[in-house]
Coordinates of C-alpha atoms (C1' of nucleotides) in Angstrom, one line a residue:
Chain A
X1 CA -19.9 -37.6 20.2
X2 CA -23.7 -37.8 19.3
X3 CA -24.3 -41.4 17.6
X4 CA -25.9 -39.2 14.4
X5 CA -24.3 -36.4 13.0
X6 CA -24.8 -34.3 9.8
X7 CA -23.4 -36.3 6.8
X8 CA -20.3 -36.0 6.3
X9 CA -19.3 -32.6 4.1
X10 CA -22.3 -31.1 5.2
X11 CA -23.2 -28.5 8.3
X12 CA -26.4 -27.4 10.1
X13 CA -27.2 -23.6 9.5
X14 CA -27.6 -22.8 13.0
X15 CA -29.8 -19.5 13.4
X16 CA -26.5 -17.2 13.0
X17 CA -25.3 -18.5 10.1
X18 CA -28.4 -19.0 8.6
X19 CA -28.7 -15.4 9.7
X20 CA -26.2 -14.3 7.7
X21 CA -27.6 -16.8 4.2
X22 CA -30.2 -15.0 4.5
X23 CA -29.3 -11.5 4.5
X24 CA -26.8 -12.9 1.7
X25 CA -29.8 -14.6 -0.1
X26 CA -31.3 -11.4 0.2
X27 CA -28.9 -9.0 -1.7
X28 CA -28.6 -11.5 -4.3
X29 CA -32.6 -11.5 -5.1
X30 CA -33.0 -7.8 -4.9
X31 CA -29.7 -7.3 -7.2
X32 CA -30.5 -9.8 -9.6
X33 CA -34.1 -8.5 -9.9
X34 CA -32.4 -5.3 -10.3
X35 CA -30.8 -6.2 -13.1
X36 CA -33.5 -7.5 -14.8
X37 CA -33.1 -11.2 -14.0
X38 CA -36.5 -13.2 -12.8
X39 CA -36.7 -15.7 -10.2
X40 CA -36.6 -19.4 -11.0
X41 CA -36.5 -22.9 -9.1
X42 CA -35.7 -26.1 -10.7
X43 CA -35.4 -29.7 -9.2
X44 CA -32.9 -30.3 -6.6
X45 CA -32.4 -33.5 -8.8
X46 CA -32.6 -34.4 -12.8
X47 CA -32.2 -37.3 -15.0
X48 CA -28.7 -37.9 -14.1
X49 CA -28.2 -37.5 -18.4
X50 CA -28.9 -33.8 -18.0
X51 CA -25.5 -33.5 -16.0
X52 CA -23.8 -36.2 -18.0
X53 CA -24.5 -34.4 -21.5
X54 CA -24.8 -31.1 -20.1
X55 CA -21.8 -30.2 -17.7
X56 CA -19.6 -33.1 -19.9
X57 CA -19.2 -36.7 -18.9
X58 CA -15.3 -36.9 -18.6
X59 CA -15.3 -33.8 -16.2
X60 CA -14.0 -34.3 -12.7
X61 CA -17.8 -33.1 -11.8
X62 CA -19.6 -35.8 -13.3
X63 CA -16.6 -38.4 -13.3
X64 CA -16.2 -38.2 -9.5
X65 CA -18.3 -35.5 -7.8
X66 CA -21.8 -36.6 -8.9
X67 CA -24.2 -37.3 -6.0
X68 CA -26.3 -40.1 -7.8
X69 CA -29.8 -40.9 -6.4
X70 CA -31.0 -44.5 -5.8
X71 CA -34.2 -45.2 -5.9
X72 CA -36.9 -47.6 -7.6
X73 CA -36.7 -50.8 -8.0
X74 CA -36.0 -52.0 -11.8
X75 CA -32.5 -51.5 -12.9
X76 CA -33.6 -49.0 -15.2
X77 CA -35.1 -46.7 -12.0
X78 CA -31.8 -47.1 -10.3
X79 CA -28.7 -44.5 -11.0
X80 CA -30.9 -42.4 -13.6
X81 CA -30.9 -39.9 -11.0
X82 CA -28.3 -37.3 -9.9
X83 CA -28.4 -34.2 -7.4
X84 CA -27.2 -31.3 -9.3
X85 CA -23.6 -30.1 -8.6
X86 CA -24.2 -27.0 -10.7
X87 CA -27.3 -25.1 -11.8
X88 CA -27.0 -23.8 -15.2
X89 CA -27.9 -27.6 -16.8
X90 CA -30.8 -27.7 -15.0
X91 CA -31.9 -23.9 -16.0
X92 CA -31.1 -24.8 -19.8
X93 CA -33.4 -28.0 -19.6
X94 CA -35.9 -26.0 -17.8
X95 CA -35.2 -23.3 -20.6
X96 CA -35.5 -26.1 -23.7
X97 CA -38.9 -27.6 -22.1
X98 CA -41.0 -25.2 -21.7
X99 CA -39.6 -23.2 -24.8
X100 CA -38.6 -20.3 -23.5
X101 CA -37.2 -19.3 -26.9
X102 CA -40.4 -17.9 -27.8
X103 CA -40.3 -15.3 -25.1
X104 CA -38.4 -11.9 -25.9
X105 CA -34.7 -12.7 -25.6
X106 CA -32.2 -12.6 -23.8
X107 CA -34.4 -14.8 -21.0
X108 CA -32.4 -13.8 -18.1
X109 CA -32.8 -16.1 -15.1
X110 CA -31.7 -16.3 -11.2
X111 CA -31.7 -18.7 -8.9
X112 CA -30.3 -19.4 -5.5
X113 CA -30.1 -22.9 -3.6
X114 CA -28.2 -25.8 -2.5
X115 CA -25.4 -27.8 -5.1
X116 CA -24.2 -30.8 -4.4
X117 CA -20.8 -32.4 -5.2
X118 CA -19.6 -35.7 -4.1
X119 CA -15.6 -34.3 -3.0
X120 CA -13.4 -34.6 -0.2
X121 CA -14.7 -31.5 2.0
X122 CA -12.3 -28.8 3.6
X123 CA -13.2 -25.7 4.8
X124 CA -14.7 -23.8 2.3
X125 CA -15.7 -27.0 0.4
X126 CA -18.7 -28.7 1.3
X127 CA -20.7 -31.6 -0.3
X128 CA -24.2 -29.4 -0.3
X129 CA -22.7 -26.0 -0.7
X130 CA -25.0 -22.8 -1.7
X131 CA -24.8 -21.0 -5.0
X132 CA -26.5 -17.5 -6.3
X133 CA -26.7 -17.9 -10.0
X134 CA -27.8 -15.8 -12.9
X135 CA -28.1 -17.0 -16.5
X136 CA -28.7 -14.9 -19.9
X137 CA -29.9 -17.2 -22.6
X138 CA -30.1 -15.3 -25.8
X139 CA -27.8 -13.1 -26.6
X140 CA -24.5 -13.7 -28.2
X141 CA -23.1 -9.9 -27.9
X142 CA -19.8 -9.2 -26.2
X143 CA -22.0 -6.5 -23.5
X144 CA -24.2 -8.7 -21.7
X145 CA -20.7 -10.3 -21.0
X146 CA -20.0 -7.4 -19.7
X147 CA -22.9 -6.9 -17.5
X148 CA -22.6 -9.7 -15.9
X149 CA -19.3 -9.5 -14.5
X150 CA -19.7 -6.3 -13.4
X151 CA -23.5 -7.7 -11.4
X152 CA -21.2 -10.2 -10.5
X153 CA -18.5 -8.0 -8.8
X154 CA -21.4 -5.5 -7.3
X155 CA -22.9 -8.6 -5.5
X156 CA -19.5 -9.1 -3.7
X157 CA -19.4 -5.4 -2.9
X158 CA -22.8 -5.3 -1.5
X159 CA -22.3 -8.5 0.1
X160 CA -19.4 -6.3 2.4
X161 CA -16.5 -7.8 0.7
X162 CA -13.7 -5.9 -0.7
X163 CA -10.7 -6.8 -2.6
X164 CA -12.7 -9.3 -5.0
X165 CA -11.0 -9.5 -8.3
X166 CA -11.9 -10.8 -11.5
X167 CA -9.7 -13.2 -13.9
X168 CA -10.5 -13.2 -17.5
X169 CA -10.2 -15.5 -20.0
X170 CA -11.4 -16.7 -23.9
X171 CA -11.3 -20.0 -24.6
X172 CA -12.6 -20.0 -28.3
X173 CA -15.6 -21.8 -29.8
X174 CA -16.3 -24.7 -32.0
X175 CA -14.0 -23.0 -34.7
X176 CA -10.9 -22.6 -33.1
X177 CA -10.3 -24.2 -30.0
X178 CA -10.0 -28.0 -31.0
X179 CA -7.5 -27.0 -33.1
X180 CA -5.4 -25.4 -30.6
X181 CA -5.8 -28.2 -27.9
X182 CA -4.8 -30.4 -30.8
X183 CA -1.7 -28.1 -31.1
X184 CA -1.1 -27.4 -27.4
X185 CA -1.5 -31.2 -27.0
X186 CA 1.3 -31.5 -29.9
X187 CA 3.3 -29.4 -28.1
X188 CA 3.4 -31.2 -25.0
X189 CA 4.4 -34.5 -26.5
X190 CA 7.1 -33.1 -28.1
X191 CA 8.4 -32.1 -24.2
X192 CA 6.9 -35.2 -22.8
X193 CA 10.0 -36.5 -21.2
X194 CA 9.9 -33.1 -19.1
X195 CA 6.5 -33.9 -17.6
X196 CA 5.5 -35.3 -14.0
X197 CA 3.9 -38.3 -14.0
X198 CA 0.4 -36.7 -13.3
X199 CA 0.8 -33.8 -16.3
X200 CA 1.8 -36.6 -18.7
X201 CA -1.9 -38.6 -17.7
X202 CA -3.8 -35.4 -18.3
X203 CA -2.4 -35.0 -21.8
X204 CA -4.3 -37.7 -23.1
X205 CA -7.5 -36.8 -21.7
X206 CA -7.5 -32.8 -21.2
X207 CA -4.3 -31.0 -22.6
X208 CA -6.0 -27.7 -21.6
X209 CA -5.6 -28.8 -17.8
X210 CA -1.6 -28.9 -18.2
X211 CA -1.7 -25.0 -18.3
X212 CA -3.6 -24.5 -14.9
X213 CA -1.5 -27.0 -12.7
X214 CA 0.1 -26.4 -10.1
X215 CA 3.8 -28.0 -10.0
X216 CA 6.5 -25.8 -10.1
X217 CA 8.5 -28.1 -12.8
X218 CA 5.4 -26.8 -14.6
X219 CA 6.1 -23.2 -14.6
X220 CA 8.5 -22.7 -17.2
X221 CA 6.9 -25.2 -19.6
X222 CA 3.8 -23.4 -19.0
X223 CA 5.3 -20.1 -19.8
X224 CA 6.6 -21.2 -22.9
X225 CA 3.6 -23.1 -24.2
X226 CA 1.1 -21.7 -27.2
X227 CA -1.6 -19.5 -25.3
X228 CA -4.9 -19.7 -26.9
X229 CA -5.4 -16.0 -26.7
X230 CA -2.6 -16.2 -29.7
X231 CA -5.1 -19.0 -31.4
X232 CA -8.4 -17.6 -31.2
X233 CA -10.3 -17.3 -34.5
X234 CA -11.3 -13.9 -36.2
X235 CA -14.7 -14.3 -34.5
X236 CA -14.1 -15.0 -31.2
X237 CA -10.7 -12.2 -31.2
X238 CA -13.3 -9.6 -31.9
X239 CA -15.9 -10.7 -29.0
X240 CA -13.1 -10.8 -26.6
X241 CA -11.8 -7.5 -27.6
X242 CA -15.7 -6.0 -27.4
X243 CA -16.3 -8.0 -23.9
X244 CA -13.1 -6.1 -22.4
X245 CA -14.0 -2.7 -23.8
X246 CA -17.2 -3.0 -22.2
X247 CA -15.7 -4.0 -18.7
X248 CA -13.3 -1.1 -19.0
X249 CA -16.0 1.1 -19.8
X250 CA -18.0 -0.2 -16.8
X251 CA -15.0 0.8 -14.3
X252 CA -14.4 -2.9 -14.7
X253 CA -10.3 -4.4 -15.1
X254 CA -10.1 -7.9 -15.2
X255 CA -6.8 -9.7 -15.0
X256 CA -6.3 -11.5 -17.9
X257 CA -5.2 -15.2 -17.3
X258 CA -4.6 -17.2 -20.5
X259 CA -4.2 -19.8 -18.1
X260 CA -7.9 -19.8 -17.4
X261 CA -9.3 -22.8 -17.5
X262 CA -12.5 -23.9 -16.2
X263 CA -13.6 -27.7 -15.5
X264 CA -17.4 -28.2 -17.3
X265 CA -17.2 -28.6 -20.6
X266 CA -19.8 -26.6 -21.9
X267 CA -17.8 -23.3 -21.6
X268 CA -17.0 -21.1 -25.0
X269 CA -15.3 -18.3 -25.3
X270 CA -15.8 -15.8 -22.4
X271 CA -15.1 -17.5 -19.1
X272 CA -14.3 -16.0 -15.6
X273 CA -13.4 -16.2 -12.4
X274 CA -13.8 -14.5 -8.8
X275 CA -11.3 -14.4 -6.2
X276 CA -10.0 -12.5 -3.5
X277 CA -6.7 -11.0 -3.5
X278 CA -4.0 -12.0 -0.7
X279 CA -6.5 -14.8 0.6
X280 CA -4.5 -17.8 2.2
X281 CA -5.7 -21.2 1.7
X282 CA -6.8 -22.6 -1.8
X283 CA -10.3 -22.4 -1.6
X284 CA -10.5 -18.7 -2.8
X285 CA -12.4 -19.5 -5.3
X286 CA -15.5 -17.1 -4.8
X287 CA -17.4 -17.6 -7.8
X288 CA -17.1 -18.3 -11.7
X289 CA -19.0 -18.4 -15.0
X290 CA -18.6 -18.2 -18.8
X291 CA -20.1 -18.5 -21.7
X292 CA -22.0 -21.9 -23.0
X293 CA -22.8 -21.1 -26.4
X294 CA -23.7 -24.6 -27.5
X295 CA -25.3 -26.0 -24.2
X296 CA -28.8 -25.6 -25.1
X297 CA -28.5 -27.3 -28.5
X298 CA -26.8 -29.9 -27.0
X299 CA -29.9 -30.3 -24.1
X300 CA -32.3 -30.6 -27.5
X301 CA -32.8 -26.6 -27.8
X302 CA -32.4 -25.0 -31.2
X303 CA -29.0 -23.1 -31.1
X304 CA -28.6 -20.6 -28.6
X305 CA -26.0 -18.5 -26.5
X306 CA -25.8 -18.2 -23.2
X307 CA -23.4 -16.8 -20.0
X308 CA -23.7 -17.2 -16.1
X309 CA -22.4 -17.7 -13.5
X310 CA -22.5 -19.0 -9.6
X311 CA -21.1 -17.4 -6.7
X312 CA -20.4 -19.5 -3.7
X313 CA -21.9 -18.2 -0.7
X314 CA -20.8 -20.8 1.9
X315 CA -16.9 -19.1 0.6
X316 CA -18.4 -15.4 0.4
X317 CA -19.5 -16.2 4.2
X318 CA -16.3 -17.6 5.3
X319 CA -14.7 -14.8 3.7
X320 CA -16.5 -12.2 5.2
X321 CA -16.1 -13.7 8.9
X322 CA -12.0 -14.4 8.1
X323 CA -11.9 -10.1 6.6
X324 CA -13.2 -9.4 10.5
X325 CA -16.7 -9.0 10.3
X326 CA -18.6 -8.8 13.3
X327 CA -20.0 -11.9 14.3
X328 CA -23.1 -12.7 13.1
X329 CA -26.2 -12.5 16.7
X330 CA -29.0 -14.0 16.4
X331 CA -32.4 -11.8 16.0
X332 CA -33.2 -10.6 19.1
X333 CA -36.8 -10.3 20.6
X334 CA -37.7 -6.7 21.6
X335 CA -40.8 -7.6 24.0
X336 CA -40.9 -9.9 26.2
X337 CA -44.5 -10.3 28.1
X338 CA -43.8 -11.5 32.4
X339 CA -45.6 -12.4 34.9
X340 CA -46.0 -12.0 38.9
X341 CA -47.7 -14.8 38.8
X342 CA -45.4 -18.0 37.5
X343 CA -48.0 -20.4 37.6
X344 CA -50.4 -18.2 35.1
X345 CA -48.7 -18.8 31.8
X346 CA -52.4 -18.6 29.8
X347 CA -52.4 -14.9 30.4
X348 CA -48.9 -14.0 29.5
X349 CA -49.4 -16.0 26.3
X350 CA -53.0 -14.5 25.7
X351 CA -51.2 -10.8 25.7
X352 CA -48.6 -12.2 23.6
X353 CA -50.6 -13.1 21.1
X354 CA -52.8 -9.7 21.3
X355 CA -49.5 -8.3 20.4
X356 CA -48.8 -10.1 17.5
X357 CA -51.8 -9.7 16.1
X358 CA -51.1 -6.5 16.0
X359 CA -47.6 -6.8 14.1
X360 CA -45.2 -6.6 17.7
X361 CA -42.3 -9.0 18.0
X362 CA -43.0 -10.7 21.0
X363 CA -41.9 -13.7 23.2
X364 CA -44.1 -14.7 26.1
X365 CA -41.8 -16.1 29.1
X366 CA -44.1 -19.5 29.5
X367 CA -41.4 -20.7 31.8
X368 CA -42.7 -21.4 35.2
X369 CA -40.3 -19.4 37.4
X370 CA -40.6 -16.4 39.3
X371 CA -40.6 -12.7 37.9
X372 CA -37.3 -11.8 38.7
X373 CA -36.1 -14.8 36.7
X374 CA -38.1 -14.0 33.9
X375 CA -36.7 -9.8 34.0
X376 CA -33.4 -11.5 34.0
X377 CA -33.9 -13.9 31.1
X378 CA -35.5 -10.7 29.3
X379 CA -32.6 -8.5 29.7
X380 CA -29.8 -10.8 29.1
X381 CA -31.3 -11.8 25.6
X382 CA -31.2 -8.1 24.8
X383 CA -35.4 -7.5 24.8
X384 CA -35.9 -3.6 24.7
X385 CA -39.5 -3.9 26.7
X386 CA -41.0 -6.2 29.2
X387 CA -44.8 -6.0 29.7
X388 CA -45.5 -7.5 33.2
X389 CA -48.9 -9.0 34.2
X390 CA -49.8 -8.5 37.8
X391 CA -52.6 -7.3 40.4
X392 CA -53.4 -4.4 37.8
X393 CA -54.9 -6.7 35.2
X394 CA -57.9 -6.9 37.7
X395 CA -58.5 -3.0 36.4
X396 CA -57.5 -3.4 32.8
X397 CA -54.1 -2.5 32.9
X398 CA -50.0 -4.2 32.9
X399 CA -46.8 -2.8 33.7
X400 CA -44.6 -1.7 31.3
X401 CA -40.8 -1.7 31.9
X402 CA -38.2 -0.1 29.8
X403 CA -35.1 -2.2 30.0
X404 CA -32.4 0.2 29.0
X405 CA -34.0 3.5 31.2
X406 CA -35.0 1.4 33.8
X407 CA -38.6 3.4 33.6
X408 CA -41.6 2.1 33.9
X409 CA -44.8 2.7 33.9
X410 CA -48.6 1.5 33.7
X411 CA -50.4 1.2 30.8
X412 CA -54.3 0.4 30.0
X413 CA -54.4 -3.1 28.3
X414 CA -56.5 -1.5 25.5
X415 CA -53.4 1.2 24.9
X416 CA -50.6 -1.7 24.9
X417 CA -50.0 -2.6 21.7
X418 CA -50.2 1.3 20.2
X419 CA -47.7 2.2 23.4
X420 CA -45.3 -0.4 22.5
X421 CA -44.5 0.5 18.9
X422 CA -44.1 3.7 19.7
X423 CA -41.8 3.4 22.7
X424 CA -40.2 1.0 20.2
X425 CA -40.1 3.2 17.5
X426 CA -38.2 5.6 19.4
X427 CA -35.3 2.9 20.7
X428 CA -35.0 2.4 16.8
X429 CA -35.1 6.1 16.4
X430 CA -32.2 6.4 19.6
X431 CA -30.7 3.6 18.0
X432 CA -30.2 5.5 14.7
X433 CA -28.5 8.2 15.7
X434 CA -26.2 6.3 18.3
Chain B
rG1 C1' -9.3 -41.0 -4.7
rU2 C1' -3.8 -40.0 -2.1
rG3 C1' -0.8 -38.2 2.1
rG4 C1' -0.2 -35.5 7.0
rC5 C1' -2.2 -33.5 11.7
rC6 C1' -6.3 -33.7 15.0
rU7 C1' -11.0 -35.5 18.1
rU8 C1' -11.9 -35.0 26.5
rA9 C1' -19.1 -31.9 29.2
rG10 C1' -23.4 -27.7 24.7
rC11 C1' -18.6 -24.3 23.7
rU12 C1' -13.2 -23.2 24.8
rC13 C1' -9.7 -26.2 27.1
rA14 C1' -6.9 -28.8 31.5
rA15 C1' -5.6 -33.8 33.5
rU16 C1' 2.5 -35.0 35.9
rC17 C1' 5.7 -41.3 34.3
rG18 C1' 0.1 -45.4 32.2
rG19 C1' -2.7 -44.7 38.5
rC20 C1' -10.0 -41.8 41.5
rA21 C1' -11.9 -37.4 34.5
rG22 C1' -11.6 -31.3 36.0
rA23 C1' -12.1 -25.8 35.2
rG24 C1' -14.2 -21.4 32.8
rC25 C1' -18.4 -20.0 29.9
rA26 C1' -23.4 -21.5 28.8
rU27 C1' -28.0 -24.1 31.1
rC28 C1' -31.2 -24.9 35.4
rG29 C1' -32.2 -23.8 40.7
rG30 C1' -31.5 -20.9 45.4
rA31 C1' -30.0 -16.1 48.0
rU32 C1' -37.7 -14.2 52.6
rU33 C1' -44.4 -12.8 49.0
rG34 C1' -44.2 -8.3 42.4
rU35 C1' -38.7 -6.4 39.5
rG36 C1' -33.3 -7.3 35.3
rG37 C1' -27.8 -8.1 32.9
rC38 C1' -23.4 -7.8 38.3
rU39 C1' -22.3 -10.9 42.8
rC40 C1' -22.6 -15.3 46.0
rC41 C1' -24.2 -20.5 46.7
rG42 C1' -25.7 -25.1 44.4
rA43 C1' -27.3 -28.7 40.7
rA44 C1' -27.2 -31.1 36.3
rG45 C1' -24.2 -32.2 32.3
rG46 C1' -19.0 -37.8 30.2
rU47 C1' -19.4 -45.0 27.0
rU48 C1' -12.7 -39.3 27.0
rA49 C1' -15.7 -39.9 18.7
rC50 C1' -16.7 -45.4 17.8
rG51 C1' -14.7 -50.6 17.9
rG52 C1' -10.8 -53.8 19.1
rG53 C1' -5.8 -54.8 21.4
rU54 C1' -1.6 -54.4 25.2
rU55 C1' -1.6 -53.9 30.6
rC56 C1' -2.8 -55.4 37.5
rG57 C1' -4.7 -50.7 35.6
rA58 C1' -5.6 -46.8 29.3
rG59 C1' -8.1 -40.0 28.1
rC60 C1' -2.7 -41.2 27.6
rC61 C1' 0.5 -46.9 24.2
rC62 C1' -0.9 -50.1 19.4
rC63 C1' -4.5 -51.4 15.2
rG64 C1' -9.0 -50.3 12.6
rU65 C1' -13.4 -47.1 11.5
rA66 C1' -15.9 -42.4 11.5
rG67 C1' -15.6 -37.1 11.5
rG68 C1' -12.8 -32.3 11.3
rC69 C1' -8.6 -29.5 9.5
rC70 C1' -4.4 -29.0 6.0
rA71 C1' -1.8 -30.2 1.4
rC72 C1' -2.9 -32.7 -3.4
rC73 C1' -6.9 -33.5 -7.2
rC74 C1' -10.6 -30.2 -8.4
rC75 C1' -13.7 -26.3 -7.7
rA76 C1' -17.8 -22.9 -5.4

RNA sequence: GUGGCCUUAGCUCAAUCGGCAGAGCAUCGGAUUGUGGCUCCGAAGGUUACGGGUUCGAGCCCCGUAGGCCACCCCA
């Protein structure tokens, strides 16, 4: 065991998983642009207040999971720092400074990068995990609800992943919900004797949680409790109503969970979640979002709307690689520049670099080692062509060898780099239509 | 933060009752001067995760720590 390793709960991208980030990273860009959503970076940290005001400071996030920074040296440097475990605070502070509210709105923002959360990893769950986002800020209508589930389940279907389902869910605003987690908290008491031990601590601090857990001495109290969809106030009835016509019309059905309930407090009506049907395991999360119709006022914005949400892709890649998909290679190299002479490693790099300056993919083989040894090397990384440097250099010219025929032939020096993309062109062209 | 299982070469794994740490793959080199994926030969690669303890002797038994996985908690 090496004496360093990676911190614990988080993994080196090595170049085939990063191979398949990046493709992932790739899909979500173009679709989000597609969709009308720009590009945006904020800090990998903030004032650790952001977090603490924004996401809610008794959440399990901020409570337990928050990756504080320590640095200065006054007390009052020390702790104000945190890594963010989620990106839509940071967007809405970004959003609130630089007063975005004066653009045309919605302002519809994406961003994809590293979260960190301070948990006990498992596979699936990682202390820096990776997270494609999109926010609409601006818009309190039921269809951009809509429209972003529906991006949200196209990602997953671009991304090569079937099955993904999505679980809906209103949780009321301002107006209604206090009132029913005062009355669902009522409830409970009344039944408190029938609780375990852990239910019975959450009452006091988040009744809501009681309906999501887990123990099966829940289930039928659970059943039997008051569902908010039964509470919800004229308002927020209508914009659930209008959010689930629009899905439907979309070629959207979500699976409504009154049960629903999602851990940052910012959330008003409108929240969702990804999964994957008939996954094993509990981290099947793939993604979630909602609405957050009082963050930015609460980050010192004037009152706004606003709806996300984040899709995991560290779980959208373990997903895809557990549904079979063919393991991920590592780019391959399609020229590879030899030499009869394995001492004379400035000329093979010299045409290497000819070749790149004219747009070729190409690896010179600086090893010292005879030619057969560099052939070998060449073929079993997968190179298409190998351009060998020999006693024909002295007229102008270089082998070139075709891997996969077995052909080769000679080539004038001024010729190579035009004769290589279009011997190349035509493996891609063979390729194609294998 | 709680509980359970696990950790031997870069990777996947062996090692009898507590008795000399091994194989396959991968890497590097050789198989007669400038021709490849196969084959053959060889080399290198280890503080058996780390630190203690028991023992004549520990990869193996005991304790602690770290890391991984699983179940909670929670979530992506």
């Amino acid at each position: 065991m090496p004496r360093y390793q990676a911190p614990r709960g988080t993994r080196d991208l090595l170049p085939a998983d990063r191979a398949v980030f990046l493709r992932l990273e790739g899909i979500a860009r173009s679709l989000a642009v597609r969709y009308g959503f720009s590009p945006i970076e904020t800090p990998l940290f903030e004032q650790s207040e952001v977090f603490e005001r924004g996401v809610g400071a008794v959440t399990d996030v901020v409570e337990k999971e928050l990756f504080r920074v320590q640095a200065g040296r006054g007390d009052q440097e020390r702790e104000r720092w945190a890594l963010r475990p989620e990106p839509t605070a940071g967007i809405v502070r970004a959003y609130v400074q630089h007063g975005m509210q004066t653009l045309p709105q919605p302002v519809r923002l994406t961003l994809t990068g590293p979260m960190f959360r301070y948990d006990r990893p498992q596979a699936g769950r990682y202390r820096q995990f990776w997270q494609f986002d999109v926010e609409a800020i601006g818009d309190a209508g039921p269809a951009i609800d809509a429209e972003i589930v529906e991006l949200g389940l196209r990602f997953y279907r671009e991304a090569g992943l079937d099955g993904v389902e999505v679980i809906l869910n209103s949780i009321g605003d301002a107006a209604c919900r206090p009132a029913y987690v005062e009355r669902l908290r009522a409830w409970f008491m009344e039944r408190e004797d029938r609780l375990p031990e852990l239910e019975r601590e959450r009452l006091g601090t988040n009744p809501l949680r009681l309906l999501d857990s887990k123990d099966e001495r829940m289930a039928e109290l659970i059943a039997a409790a008051p569902t908010i969809a039964d509470h919800l106030c004229a308002e927020c009835a209508t914009h659930f109503a209008a959010v689930r016509r629009h899905l439907e019309v979309l070629g959207v059905t979500p699976r409504l969970d009154p049960r629903l309930v999602r851990g940052l407090d910012y959330y008003t009506r409108t929240t969702f979640e990804f999964y994957r049907s008939g996954a094993e395991g509990q981290q099947q999360a793939l993604g979630g979002g909602g609405r957050y119709d009082g963050l930015v006022e609460l980050l010192g914005g004037k009152p706004t709307p606003g709806i996300g949400f984040g899709i995991g892709l560290d779980r959208v890649a373990l997903a895809l690689s557990a549904a079979g998909g063919s393991e991920p290679v590592a780019p391959r190299v399609p020229v590879v520049v030899a030499g009869a002479d394995p001492e004379d490693t400035v000329t093979r790099l010299a045409i290497a670099t000819r070749l790149r300056a004219a747009g070729i993919t190409a690896r010179a083989d600086l090893a010292v080692r005879k030619l057969g040894r560099q052939l070998e090397a060449a073929a079993r990384e997968g190179a298409h062509l190998v351009v060998i440097c020999g006693d024909e250099m002295a007229a102008g010219q270089v082998q070139v060898k075709d891997l996969e025929a077995g052909t080769q032939r000679r080539v004038e020096l001024a010729d190579l780099a035009r004769e290589i993309e279009r011997t190349l062109a035509q493996h891609r062209h063979g390729a194609g239509e294998a």
